Amino acid sequence: GQAVSQLRQSLGTVYEYVQRGPDGVSWLCFMGGLATFALGVLGFVDIFSAMFDPLYYLINAYQMLFGLATCIIEAPKEWVHQNEKLQRAQGFIFEFA
């Protein structure tokens, strides 16, 4: 039904981005980094996990950091050219990572 239709539409969108080549794949990586960052934030906001399971809390902080780094690295070129802070952040990551 409707779920199958939505799945086909989503897969079609992913296929379209892959067909665009490096720019399309870069956009998919950016979205993956954004999802990783968002999931890390959701786990990081849970303060009780810091008290009862500090390793889980640390892993979420790590996940947030690398999700953000992925977003910075894979940001669309137009955004990088328009934003000086993003240019500096990319330069820092490219130089020191």
PDB file of C-alpha atoms in Angstrom, residues 9-86:
ATOM      1  CA  GLN A   9       9.786   6.912  -3.794  1.00  0.00           C
ATOM      2  CA  SER A  10      12.582   7.142  -1.199  1.00  0.00           C
ATOM      3  CA  LEU A  11      14.699   4.564  -2.989  1.00  0.00           C
ATOM      4  CA  GLY A  12      14.109   6.422  -6.249  1.00  0.00           C
ATOM      5  CA  THR A  13      15.395   9.602  -4.645  1.00  0.00           C
ATOM      6  CA  VAL A  14      18.512   7.835  -3.348  1.00  0.00           C
ATOM      7  CA  TYR A  15      19.090   6.307  -6.795  1.00  0.00           C
ATOM      8  CA  GLU A  16      18.781   9.751  -8.365  1.00  0.00           C
ATOM      9  CA  TYR A  17      21.409  11.190  -5.998  1.00  0.00           C
ATOM     10  CA  VAL A  18      23.802   8.307  -6.689  1.00  0.00           C
ATOM     11  CA  GLN A  19      23.370   8.861 -10.445  1.00  0.00           C
ATOM     12  CA  ARG A  20      24.434  12.499 -10.025  1.00  0.00           C
ATOM     13  CA  GLY A  21      27.927  11.293  -9.203  1.00  0.00           C
ATOM     14  CA  PRO A  22      30.186  12.792  -6.546  1.00  0.00           C
ATOM     15  CA  ASP A  23      27.856  15.704  -5.768  1.00  0.00           C
ATOM     16  CA  GLY A  24      24.901  13.403  -5.200  1.00  0.00           C
ATOM     17  CA  VAL A  25      26.892  10.990  -3.049  1.00  0.00           C
ATOM     18  CA  SER A  26      28.323  13.920  -1.102  1.00  0.00           C
ATOM     19  CA  TRP A  27      24.796  15.124  -0.390  1.00  0.00           C
ATOM     20  CA  LEU A  28      23.817  11.648   0.847  1.00  0.00           C
ATOM     21  CA  CYS A  29      26.900  11.607   3.110  1.00  0.00           C
ATOM     22  CA  PHE A  30      25.931  15.029   4.455  1.00  0.00           C
ATOM     23  CA  MET A  31      22.442  13.757   5.268  1.00  0.00           C
ATOM     24  CA  GLY A  32      23.940  10.675   6.944  1.00  0.00           C
ATOM     25  CA  GLY A  33      26.154  12.914   9.059  1.00  0.00           C
ATOM     26  CA  LEU A  34      23.136  14.995   9.995  1.00  0.00           C
ATOM     27  CA  ALA A  35      21.219  11.877  11.051  1.00  0.00           C
ATOM     28  CA  THR A  36      24.225  10.641  13.060  1.00  0.00           C
ATOM     29  CA  PHE A  37      24.498  14.012  14.794  1.00  0.00           C
ATOM     30  CA  ALA A  38      20.758  14.079  15.570  1.00  0.00           C
ATOM     31  CA  LEU A  39      20.820  10.579  17.079  1.00  0.00           C
ATOM     32  CA  GLY A  40      23.865  11.518  19.132  1.00  0.00           C
ATOM     33  CA  VAL A  41      22.071  14.591  20.450  1.00  0.00           C
ATOM     34  CA  LEU A  42      19.042  12.531  21.439  1.00  0.00           C
ATOM     35  CA  GLY A  43      21.246  10.156  23.442  1.00  0.00           C
ATOM     36  CA  PHE A  44      23.333  12.986  24.863  1.00  0.00           C
ATOM     37  CA  VAL A  45      20.307  14.883  26.174  1.00  0.00           C
ATOM     38  CA  ASP A  46      19.380  11.932  28.388  1.00  0.00           C
ATOM     39  CA  ILE A  47      21.171  13.130  31.544  1.00  0.00           C
ATOM     40  CA  PHE A  48      20.246   9.998  33.520  1.00  0.00           C
ATOM     41  CA  SER A  49      22.373   7.877  31.211  1.00  0.00           C
ATOM     42  CA  ALA A  50      25.414   9.922  32.274  1.00  0.00           C
ATOM     43  CA  MET A  51      24.900   8.823  35.872  1.00  0.00           C
ATOM     44  CA  PHE A  52      23.926   5.194  35.289  1.00  0.00           C
ATOM     45  CA  ASP A  53      25.749   4.367  32.071  1.00  0.00           C
ATOM     46  CA  PRO A  54      28.592   6.845  31.453  1.00  0.00           C
ATOM     47  CA  LEU A  55      30.022   4.823  28.548  1.00  0.00           C
ATOM     48  CA  TYR A  56      26.726   5.178  26.648  1.00  0.00           C
ATOM     49  CA  TYR A  57      26.832   8.924  27.312  1.00  0.00           C
ATOM     50  CA  LEU A  58      30.423   9.145  26.074  1.00  0.00           C
ATOM     51  CA  ILE A  59      29.574   7.189  22.923  1.00  0.00           C
ATOM     52  CA  ASN A  60      26.743   9.629  22.169  1.00  0.00           C
ATOM     53  CA  ALA A  61      29.103  12.584  22.604  1.00  0.00           C
ATOM     54  CA  TYR A  62      31.547  10.872  20.229  1.00  0.00           C
ATOM     55  CA  GLN A  63      28.708  10.203  17.772  1.00  0.00           C
ATOM     56  CA  MET A  64      27.651  13.861  17.873  1.00  0.00           C
ATOM     57  CA  LEU A  65      31.207  15.010  17.218  1.00  0.00           C
ATOM     58  CA  PHE A  66      31.742  12.760  14.230  1.00  0.00           C
ATOM     59  CA  GLY A  67      28.288  13.455  12.815  1.00  0.00           C
ATOM     60  CA  LEU A  68      29.094  17.159  12.939  1.00  0.00           C
ATOM     61  CA  ALA A  69      32.516  16.541  11.358  1.00  0.00           C
ATOM     62  CA  THR A  70      30.846  14.576   8.551  1.00  0.00           C
ATOM     63  CA  CYS A  71      28.418  17.436   7.931  1.00  0.00           C
ATOM     64  CA  ILE A  72      31.279  19.947   7.800  1.00  0.00           C
ATOM     65  CA  ILE A  73      33.356  17.806   5.442  1.00  0.00           C
ATOM     66  CA  GLU A  74      30.464  16.932   3.129  1.00  0.00           C
ATOM     67  CA  ALA A  75      28.730  20.336   3.141  1.00  0.00           C
ATOM     68  CA  PRO A  76      27.571  21.448  -0.321  1.00  0.00           C
ATOM     69  CA  LYS A  77      30.169  23.548  -2.120  1.00  0.00           C
ATOM     70  CA  GLU A  78      27.801  26.506  -2.448  1.00  0.00           C
ATOM     71  CA  TRP A  79      27.393  26.625   1.331  1.00  0.00           C
ATOM     72  CA  VAL A  80      31.155  26.508   1.871  1.00  0.00           C
ATOM     73  CA  HIS A  81      31.752  29.381  -0.546  1.00  0.00           C
ATOM     74  CA  GLN A  82      29.082  31.510   1.175  1.00  0.00           C
ATOM     75  CA  ASN A  83      30.084  30.852   4.796  1.00  0.00           C
ATOM     76  CA  GLU A  84      33.530  31.783   6.089  1.00  0.00           C
ATOM     77  CA  LYS A  85      33.131  29.837   9.351  1.00  0.00           C
ATOM     78  CA  LEU A  86      32.359  26.695   7.372  1.00  0.00           C
TER      79      LEU A  86
END
